[in-house]
Amino acid sequence: MPLAGVDYPRTLVEFQTFFPDEKACVAYLERLRWTDGFMCPRGHAAATPWRSARGLCICPTCRCQVSATAGTLFEGTRKLRHWLMAAWEVTNRKNGASALAVQRALGLGSYETAWAWLQKLRRAMVRPDRDKLGGEVEVDETYLGTEEPGVRGGRHVVKRAIVVIASEMQGRRIGRIRLRRVPDVAAPSLQGFIVDVVQPGSLIHTDGWQGYASIAAKGFRHRVTVTRTSDQPAHIPFPGVHRVASLLKRWCLGTHQGAISEEHLDYYLDEFTFRFNRRTSKARGLLFYRLVFQALRTAHVETDALFLDTGRGRRRPRAHGRRLVERSV
Ligand SMILES: [Zn+2]
């Protein structure tokens, strides 16, 4: 378990002490990358690697030079301190930070840079090997609407994204959650999600929708509460998923002012899940530690891949024109 004040800063003042310059950032990333000691890409371990003049680690066995950031989200950056500050901003604000907020806080010249960094950090927010949910799990779908102002002030619905939510329940308290955007509400989409994120043998609680009907055959216990014929409003039989759905919608509209494009939705769902599952964590610095730790285990993303070239040396964030959720909805 990482220690507050030793493995991660607890406050902004401690952050400044931890990371006075680029060199301190490199040392910190090396510590988080090689938690069990230095290991070169060819698998040679070394208690103390040698140093090149440029500050890279040199394997004493095969003499290869390696940087702690090679192949990771931080690869190639010469602004590690700014990156860590961005990670700090994202994890220390209760609802996360928008690109505009990060641009202002770091004094970045370009909104696009802040936007690209946040897109990259989101890719580190969910571990692929994460544990499955267990116990009693509510599952239901919600829709993220996409109304866009049409011509002459009218509105037209461009597209709606279907997000399926799984929420661990301890009584009426919500435990951990998982989210996934699905193309439809047919059985393969819904049950495929359940199989991927919930431990077999768990109790799955759904409404009477046929897409969930045969989930028991996949090794789960299944409780059905038919909401359509019930006199109770839907939020009473499924308090977990409905609470999560309303927080998700509010977060999309609040923190990001609806500026979430369909193409990037999956990464925003990851960020929401990352935050939600750590919502009771009192140590915001621990969130920072986890994010940086995971970023060092997340593959490098080319910045250019996030943008569309619009000619004459200009570019814009990909799919920014098709916003999934508008502020006005
Ligand atoms: Zn080596």
Coordinates of N, CA and C in Angstrom, one line a residue, residues 11 46 81 87 105 133 166 171 208 286 296 302 306 319:
T11 N -0.7 17.3 -0.5 CA -1.2 18.6 -0.7 C -0.4 19.3 -1.9
A46 N 18.7 -5.1 -12.2 CA 19.9 -4.5 -11.6 C 19.5 -3.7 -10.4
R81 N 6.9 17.6 -15.7 CA 6.3 18.3 -14.6 C 4.9 18.8 -14.9
A87 N -2.1 15.6 -14.1 CA -2.6 14.4 -13.4 C -3.1 14.8 -12.0
A105 N -4.9 26.2 -15.4 CA -4.2 25.9 -14.2 C -2.7 25.8 -14.5
L133 N -16.8 -7.6 -10.6 CA -17.8 -7.3 -9.6 C -18.3 -8.6 -9.0
A166 N -23.5 -1.7 -14.6 CA -23.5 -2.8 -13.6 C -23.1 -2.2 -12.3
G171 N -27.1 -4.0 0.2 CA -28.3 -3.4 0.6 C -28.7 -2.3 -0.4
G208 N -37.5 -7.0 -16.5 CA -37.9 -8.2 -17.3 C -37.5 -8.2 -18.7
L286 N -3.6 9.7 -3.3 CA -3.6 8.3 -3.7 C -4.1 8.1 -5.1
L296 N 2.0 4.6 -16.5 CA 3.3 4.0 -16.8 C 3.1 2.5 -17.3
E302 N -0.1 8.3 -30.1 CA 0.3 9.4 -30.9 C -0.6 10.6 -30.7
L306 N -5.1 11.9 -32.3 CA -6.3 12.4 -31.6 C -6.9 13.6 -32.4
A319 N -13.6 14.5 -34.2 CA -15.1 14.3 -33.9 C -15.6 15.4 -33.0

